[in-house]
CSV table of C-alpha atoms in Angstrom, one decimal:
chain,number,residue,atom,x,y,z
A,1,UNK,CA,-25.7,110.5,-96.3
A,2,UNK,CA,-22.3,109.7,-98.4
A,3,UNK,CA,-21.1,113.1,-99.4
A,4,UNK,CA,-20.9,113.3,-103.4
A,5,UNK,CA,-17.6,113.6,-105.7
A,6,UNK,CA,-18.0,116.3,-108.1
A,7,UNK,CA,-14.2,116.3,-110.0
A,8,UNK,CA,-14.5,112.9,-111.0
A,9,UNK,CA,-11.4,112.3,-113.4
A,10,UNK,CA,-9.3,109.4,-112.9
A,11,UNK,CA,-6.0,109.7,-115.2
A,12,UNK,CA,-3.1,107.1,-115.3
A,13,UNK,CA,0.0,106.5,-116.9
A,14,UNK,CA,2.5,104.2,-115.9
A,15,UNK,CA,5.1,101.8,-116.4
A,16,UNK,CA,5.8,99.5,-113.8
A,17,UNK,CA,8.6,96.3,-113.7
A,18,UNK,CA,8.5,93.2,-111.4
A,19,UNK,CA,10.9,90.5,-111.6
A,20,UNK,CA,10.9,87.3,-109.3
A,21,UNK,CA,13.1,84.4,-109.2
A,22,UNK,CA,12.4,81.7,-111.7
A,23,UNK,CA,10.4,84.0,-113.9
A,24,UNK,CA,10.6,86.5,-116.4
A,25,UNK,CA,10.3,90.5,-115.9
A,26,UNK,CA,6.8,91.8,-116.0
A,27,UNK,CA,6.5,95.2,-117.7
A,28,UNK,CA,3.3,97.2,-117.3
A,29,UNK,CA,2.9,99.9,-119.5
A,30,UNK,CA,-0.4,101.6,-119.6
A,31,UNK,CA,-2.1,104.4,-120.0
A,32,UNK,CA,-6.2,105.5,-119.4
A,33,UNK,CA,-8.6,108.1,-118.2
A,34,UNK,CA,-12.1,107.7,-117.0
A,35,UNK,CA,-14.9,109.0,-114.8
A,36,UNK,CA,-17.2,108.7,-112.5
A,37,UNK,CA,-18.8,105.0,-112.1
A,38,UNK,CA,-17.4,102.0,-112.7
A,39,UNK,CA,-14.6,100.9,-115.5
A,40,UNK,CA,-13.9,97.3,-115.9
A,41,UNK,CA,-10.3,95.9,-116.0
A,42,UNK,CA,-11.1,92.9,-117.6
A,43,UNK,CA,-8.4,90.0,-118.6
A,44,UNK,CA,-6.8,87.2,-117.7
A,45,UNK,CA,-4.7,86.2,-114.6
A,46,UNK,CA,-1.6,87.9,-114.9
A,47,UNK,CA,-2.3,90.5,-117.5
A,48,UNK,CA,-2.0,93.6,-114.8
A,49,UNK,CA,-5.1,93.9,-113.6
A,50,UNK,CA,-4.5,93.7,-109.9
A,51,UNK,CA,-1.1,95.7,-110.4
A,52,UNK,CA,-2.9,99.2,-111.7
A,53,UNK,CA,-4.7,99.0,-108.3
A,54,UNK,CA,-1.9,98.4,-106.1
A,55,UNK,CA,-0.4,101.2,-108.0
A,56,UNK,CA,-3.6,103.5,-107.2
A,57,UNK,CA,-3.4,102.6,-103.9
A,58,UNK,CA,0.4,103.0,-102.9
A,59,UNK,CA,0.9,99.8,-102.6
A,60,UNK,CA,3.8,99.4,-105.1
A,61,UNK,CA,5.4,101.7,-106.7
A,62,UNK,CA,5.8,102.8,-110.3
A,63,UNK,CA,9.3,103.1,-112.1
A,64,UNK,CA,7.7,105.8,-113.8
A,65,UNK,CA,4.2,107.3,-114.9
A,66,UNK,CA,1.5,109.3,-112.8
A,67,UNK,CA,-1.7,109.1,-111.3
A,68,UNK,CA,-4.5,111.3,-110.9
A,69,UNK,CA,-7.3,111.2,-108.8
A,70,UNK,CA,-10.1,114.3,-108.7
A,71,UNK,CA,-7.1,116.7,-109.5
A,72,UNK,CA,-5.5,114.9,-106.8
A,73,UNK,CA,-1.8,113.9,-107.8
A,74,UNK,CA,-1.0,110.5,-105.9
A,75,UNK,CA,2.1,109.8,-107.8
A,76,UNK,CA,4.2,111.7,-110.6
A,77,UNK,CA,7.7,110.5,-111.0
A,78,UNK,CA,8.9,113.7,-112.7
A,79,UNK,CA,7.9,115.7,-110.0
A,80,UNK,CA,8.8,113.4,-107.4
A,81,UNK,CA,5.5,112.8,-105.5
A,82,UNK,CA,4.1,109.9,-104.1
A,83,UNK,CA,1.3,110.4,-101.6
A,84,UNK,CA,1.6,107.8,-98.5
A,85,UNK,CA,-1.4,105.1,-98.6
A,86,UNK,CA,-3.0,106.9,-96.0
A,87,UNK,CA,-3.1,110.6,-97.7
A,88,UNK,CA,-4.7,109.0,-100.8
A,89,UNK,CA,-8.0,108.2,-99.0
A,90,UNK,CA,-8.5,105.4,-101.0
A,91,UNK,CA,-11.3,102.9,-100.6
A,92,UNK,CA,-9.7,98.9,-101.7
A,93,UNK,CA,-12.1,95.5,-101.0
A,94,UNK,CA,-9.2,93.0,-101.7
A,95,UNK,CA,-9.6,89.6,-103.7
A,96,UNK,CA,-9.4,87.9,-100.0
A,97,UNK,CA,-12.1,90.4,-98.5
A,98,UNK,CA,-9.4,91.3,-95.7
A,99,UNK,CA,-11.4,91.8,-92.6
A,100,UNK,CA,-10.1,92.0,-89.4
A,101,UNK,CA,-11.1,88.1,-87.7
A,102,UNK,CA,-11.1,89.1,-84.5
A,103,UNK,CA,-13.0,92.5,-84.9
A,104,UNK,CA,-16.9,92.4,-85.3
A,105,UNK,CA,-18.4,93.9,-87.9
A,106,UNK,CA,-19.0,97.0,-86.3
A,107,UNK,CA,-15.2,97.7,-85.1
A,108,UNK,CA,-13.9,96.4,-88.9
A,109,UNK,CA,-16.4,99.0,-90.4
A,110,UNK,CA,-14.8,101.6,-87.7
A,111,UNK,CA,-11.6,100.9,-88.6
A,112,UNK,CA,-10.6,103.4,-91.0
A,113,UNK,CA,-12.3,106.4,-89.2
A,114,UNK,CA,-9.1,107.4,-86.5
A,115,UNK,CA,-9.8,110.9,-87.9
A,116,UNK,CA,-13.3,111.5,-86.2
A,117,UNK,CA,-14.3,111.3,-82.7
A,118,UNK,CA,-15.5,108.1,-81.3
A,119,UNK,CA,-19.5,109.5,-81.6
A,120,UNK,CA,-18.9,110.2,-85.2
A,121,UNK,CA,-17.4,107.2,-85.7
A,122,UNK,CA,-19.4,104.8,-84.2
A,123,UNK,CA,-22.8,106.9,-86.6
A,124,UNK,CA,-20.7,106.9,-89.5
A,125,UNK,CA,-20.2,103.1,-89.2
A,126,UNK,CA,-23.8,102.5,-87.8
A,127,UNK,CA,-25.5,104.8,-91.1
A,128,UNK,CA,-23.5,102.9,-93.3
A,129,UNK,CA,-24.3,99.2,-91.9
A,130,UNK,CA,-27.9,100.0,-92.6
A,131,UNK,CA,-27.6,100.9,-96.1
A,132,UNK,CA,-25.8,97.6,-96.8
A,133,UNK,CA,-28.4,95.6,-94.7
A,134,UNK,CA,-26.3,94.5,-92.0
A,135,UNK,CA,-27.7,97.0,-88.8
A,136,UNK,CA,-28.4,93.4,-87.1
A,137,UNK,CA,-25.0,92.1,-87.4
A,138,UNK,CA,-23.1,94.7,-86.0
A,139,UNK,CA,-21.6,92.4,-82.5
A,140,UNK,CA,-21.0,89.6,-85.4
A,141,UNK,CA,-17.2,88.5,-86.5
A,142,UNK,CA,-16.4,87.5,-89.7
A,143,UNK,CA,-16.5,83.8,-89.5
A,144,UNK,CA,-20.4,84.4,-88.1
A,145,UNK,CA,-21.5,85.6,-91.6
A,146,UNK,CA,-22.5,84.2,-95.2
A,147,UNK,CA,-19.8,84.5,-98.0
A,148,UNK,CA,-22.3,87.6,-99.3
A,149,UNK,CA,-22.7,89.7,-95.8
A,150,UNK,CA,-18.9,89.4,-95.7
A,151,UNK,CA,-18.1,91.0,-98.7
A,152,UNK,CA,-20.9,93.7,-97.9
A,153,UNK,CA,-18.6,94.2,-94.8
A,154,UNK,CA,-16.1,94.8,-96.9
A,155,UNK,CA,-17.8,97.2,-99.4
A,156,UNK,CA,-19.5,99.4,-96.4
A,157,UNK,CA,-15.9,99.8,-95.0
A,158,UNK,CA,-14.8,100.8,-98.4
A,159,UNK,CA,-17.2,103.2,-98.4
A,160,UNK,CA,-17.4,104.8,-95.3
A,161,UNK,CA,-14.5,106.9,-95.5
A,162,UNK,CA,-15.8,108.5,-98.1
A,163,UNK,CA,-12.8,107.9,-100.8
A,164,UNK,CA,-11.6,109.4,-103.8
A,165,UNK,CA,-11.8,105.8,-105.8
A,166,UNK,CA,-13.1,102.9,-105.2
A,167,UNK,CA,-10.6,99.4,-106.1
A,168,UNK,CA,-12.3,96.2,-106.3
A,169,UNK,CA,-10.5,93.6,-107.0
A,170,UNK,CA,-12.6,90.3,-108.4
A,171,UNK,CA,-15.6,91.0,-105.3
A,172,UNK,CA,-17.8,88.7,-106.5
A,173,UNK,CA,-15.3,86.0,-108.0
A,174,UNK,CA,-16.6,83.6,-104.7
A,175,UNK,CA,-20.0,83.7,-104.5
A,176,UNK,CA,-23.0,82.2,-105.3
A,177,UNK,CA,-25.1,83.6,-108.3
A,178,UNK,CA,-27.9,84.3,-106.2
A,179,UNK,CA,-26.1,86.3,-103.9
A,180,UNK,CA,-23.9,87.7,-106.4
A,181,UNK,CA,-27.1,89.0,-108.4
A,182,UNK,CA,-27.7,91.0,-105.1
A,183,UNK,CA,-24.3,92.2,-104.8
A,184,UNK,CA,-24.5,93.5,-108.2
A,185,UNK,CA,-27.4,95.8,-107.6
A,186,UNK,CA,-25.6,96.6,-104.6
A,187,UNK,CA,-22.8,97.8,-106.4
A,188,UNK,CA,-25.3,100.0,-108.9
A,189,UNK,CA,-26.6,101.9,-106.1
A,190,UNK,CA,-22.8,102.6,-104.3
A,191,UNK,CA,-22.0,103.5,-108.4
A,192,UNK,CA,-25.0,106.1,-108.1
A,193,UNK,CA,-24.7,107.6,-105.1
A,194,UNK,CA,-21.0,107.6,-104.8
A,195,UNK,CA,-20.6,109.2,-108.0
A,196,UNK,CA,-16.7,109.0,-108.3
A,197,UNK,CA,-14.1,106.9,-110.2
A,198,UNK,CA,-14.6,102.9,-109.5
A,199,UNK,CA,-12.1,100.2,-110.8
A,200,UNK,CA,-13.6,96.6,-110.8
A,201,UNK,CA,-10.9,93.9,-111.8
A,202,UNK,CA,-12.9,90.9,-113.0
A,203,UNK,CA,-12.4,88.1,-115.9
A,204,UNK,CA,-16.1,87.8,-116.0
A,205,UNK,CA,-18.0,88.4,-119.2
A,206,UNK,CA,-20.9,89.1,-117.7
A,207,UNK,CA,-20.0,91.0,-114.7
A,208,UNK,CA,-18.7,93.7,-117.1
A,209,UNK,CA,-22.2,93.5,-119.1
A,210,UNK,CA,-24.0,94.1,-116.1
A,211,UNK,CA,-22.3,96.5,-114.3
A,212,UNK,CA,-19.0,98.3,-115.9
A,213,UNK,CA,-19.7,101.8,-117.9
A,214,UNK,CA,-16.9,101.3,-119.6
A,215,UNK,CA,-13.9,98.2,-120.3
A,216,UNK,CA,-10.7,98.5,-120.6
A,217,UNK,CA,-8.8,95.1,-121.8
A,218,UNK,CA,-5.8,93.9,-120.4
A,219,UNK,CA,-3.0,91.1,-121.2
A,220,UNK,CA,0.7,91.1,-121.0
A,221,UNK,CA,0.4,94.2,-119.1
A,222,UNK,CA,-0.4,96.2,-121.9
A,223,UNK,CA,-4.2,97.8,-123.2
A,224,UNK,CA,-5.4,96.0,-126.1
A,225,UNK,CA,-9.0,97.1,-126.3
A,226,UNK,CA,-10.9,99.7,-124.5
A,227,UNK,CA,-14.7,101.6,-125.0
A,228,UNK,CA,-18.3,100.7,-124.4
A,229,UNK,CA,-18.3,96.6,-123.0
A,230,UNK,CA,-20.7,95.4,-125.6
A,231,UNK,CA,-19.1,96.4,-128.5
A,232,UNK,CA,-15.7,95.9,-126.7
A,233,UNK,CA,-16.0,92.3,-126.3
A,234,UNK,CA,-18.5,91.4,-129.2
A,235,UNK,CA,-15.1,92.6,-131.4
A,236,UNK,CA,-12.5,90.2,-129.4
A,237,UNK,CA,-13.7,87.2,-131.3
A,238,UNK,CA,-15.0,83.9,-129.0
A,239,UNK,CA,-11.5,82.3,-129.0
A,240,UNK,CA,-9.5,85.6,-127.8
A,241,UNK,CA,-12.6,86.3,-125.5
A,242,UNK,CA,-12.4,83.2,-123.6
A,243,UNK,CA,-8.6,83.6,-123.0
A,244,UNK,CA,-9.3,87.0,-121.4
A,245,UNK,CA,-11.8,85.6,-119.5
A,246,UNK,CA,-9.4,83.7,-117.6
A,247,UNK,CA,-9.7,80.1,-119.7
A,248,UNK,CA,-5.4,80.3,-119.8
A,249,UNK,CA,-5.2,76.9,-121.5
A,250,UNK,CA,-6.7,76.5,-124.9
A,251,UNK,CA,-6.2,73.1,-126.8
A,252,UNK,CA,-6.9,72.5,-130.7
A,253,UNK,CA,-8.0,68.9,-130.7
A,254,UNK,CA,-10.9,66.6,-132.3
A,255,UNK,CA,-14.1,65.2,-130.4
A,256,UNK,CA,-13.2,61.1,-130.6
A,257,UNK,CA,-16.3,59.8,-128.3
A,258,UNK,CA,-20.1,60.9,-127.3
A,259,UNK,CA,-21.6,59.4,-124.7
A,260,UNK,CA,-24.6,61.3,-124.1
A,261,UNK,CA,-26.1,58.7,-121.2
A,262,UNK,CA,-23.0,60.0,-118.7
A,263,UNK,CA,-23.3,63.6,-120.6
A,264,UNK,CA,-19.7,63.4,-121.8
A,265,UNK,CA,-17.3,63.5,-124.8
A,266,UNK,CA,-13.7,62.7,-125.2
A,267,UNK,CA,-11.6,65.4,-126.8
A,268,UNK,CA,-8.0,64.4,-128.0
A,269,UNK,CA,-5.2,66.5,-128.8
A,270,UNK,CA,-1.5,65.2,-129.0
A,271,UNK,CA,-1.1,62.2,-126.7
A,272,UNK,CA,-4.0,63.3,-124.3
A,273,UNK,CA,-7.7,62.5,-124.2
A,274,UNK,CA,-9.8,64.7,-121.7
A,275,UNK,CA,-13.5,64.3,-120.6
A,276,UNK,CA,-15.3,67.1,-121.3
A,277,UNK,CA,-19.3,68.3,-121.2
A,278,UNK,CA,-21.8,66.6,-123.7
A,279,UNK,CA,-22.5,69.0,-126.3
A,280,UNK,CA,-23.9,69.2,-130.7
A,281,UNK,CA,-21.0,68.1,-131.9
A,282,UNK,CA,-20.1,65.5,-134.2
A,283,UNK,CA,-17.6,63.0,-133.7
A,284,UNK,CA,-14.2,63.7,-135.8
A,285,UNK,CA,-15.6,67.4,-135.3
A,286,UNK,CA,-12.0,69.6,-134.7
A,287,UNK,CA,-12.5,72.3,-131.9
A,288,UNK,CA,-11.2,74.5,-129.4
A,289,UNK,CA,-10.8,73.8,-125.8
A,290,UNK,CA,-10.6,76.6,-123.1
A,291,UNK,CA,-10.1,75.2,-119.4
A,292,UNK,CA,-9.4,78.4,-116.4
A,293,UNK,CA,-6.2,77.8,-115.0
A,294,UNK,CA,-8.0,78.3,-111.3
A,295,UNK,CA,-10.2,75.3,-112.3
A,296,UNK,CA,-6.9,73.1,-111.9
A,297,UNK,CA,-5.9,71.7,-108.7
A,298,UNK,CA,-2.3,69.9,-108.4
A,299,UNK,CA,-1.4,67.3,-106.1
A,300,UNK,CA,2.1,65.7,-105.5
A,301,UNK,CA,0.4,62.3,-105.6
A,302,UNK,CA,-1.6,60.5,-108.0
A,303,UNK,CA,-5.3,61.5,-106.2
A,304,UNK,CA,-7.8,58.8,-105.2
A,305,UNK,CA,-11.2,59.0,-104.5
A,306,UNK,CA,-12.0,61.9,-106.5
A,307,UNK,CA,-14.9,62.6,-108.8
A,308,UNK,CA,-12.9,65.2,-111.3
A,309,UNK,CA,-13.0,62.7,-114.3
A,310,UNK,CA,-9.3,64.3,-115.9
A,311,UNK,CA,-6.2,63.5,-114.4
A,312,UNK,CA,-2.7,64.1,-116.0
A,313,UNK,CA,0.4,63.7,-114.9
A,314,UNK,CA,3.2,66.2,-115.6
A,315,UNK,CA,6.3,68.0,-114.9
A,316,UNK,CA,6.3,72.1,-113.4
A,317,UNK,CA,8.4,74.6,-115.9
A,318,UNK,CA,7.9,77.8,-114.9
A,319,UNK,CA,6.2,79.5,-112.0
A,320,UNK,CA,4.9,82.8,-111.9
A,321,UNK,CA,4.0,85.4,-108.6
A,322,UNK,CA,0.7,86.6,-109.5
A,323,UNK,CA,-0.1,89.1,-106.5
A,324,UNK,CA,-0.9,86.5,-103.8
A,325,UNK,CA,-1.2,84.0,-106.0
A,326,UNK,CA,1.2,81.6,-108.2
A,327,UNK,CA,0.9,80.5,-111.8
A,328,UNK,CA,2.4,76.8,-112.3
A,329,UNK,CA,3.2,76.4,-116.1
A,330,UNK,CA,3.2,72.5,-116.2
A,331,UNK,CA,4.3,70.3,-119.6
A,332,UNK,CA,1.8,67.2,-119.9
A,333,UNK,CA,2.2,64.7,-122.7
A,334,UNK,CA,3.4,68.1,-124.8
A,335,UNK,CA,0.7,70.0,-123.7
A,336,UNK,CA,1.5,73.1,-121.5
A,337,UNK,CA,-1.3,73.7,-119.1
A,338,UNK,CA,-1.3,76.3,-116.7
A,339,UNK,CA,-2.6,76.2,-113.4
A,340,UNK,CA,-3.2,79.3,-110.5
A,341,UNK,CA,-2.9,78.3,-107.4
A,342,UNK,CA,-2.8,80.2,-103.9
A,343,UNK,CA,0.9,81.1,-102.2
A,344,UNK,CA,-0.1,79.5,-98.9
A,345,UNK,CA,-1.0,76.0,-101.7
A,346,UNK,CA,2.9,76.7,-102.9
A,347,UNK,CA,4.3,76.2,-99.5
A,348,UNK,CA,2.4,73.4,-98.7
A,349,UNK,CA,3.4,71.2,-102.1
A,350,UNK,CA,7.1,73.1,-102.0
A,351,UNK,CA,7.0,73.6,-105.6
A,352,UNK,CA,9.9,73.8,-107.9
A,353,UNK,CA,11.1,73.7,-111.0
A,354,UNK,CA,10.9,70.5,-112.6
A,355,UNK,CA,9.0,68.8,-109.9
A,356,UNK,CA,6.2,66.1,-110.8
A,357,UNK,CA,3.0,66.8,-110.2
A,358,UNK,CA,-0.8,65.6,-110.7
A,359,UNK,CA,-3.1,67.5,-112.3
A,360,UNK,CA,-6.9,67.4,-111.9
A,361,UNK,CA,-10.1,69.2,-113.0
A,362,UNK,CA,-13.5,68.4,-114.0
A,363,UNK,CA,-15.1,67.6,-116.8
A,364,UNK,CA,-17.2,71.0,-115.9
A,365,UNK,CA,-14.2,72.9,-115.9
A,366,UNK,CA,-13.7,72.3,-119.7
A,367,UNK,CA,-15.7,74.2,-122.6
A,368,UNK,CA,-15.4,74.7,-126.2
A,369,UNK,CA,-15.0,78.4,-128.0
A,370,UNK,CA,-16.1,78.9,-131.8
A,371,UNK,CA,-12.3,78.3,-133.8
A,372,UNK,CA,-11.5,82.0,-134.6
A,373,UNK,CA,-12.9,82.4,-138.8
């Protein structure tokens, strides 16, 4: 069995700069304890989330601040320490999973267990695998598995080493919402048995309701809300909410058009009409648009063939590194939309400055939020 934590305090305080080229400096400055089980860092892309972890995990490195795990000290500027990655013992499922492609599941659960002998090891990994459901998988390699039974690969190796903290960053942000119901009683039984300090980045709503002890709210790298979730987010108002909850773009306009046989409406703001979801609303009816910035795919070309019903052509202002992602501020008919694409999709369309672009979502992606009162 998973030995348990008993010092369970989590304490952080840090302010931490990052500057690329053709974008302004982000500052992160903030500052939160909590204990065992699992805190939400909830907000949008860009608002820090994924930097606290990096932090916890040595990964980058303050300017100034500490952190403090179990009465642990990973990092105190004043007193000049900073524990290597591998001192920390820290237990990180990344955005992107991270498994090892060429290892099966067995040897990527092994992995982080040089410290034991090669019995121990192989027990360790084999006790573990079984909790998560995956003891008949074990000669398997990544590409072999479901989206789900690869991110309990991740999780068990995680877990196995027994960490301090547990960082996950968006887990369930791919799945389906049958397997990420699963996932999430998964990740109540690792909260209960583990019983130490869990981060879970996520802009979901309802993944902090369900499993998240505690919120703290993030944007522009500072804390603007933190406490129980429900009363936490029942306080942010519908407009602010949705913002946090990843929808980037939000659009005052009017509903122009209903056309409830193709279950549509046409929303206009400035010079651009978008296709959105049928809904009860009135035509002439003035609302609030949220779309998520990773609902928006760019192209270089105007696309053919497509069924995404919105397509607007525009010009790229600003860019912004968003840990291995990029956010592409783009200026549309005088709208500003902002879209978040991978690094690997940033070498491929060689973005720049002022380059044209398409841009195109669907109607799906697009929903309305209550106009604050």
């Amino acid at each position: 069995m998973l030995r348990s934590h008993f010092v369970t305090m989590l304490f952080i305080n840090l302010l931490i700069k990052r500057s690329s080229e053709n974008s302004p400096v982000f500052t992160l400055s903030v500052e939160f304890q909590t204990g065992s089980g699992i805190t939400a860092l909830f907000g949008p892309s860009g608002a820090g989330k994924s930097t606290i972890l990096q932090a916890i995990a040595g990964l980058l490195h303050p300017e100034k601040g500490c952190i403090v795990v179990s009465a642990e000290t990973f990092f105190d500027s004043e007193k000049k320490i900073d524990l290597s990655l591998q001192k920390r013992r820290v237990g990180y499922v990344f955005q992107d999973l991270a498994l090892f492609s060429h290892l099966s599941v067995e040897a990527n659960v092994i992995y982080g267990l040089n410290r034991l002998n090669r019995h121990e090891r192989r027990s360790k990994a084999l006790e573990i695998l079984e909790r998560f459901g995956l003891e008949s998988f074990i000669r398997r390699k990544p590409h072999e598995l479901s989206g789900g039974q690869q991110q309990r690969v991740a999780l068990a190796r995680a877990v196995v080493i027994e960490p301090r903290i547990l960082l996950l960053d968006e887990p369930l942000s791919a799945l389906d919402a049958a397997t990420k119901r699963d996932l999430i009683e998964d990740l109540k039984k690792i909260t209960r048995d583990l019983q130490i300090p869990i981060l879970y980045v996520t802009h979901n709503r309802d993944e902090v309701l369900a499993l998240s002890s505690k919120v703290i709210v993030l944007d522009h790298g500072k804390i603007v809300a933190q406490g129980e979730p429900l009363s936490v987010l029942e306080n942010l108002g519908a407009p602010t909410l949705a913002r946090l909850s990843g929808a980037e773009n939000l659009f005052e306009g009017v509903i122009i058009e209903k056309r409830p046989e193709r279950g549509t409406m046409t929303f206009q703001t400035h010079q651009c009409q978008l296709e959105i979801p049928f809904a009860g609303y009135n035509v002439e009816n003035k609302v609030r648009l949220a779309i998520r910035a990773g609902d928006i795919l760019l192209s270089l070309a105007e696309p053919v063939g497509l069924s995404a019903r919105n397509r607007l052509h525009g010009r790229v202002t600003q860019l912004t590194p968003q840990g291995y992602d990029l956010l592409v501020q783009t200026e549309c008919n005088g709208m500003l939309f902002t879209a978040l694409i991978t690094r690997e999709a940033q070498q491929e369309l060689k973005l720049k400055l002022g380059q044209e672009v398409w841009l195109v979502f669907k109607t799906h992606a697009c929903y309305i939020v209550e106009s604050e009162p």
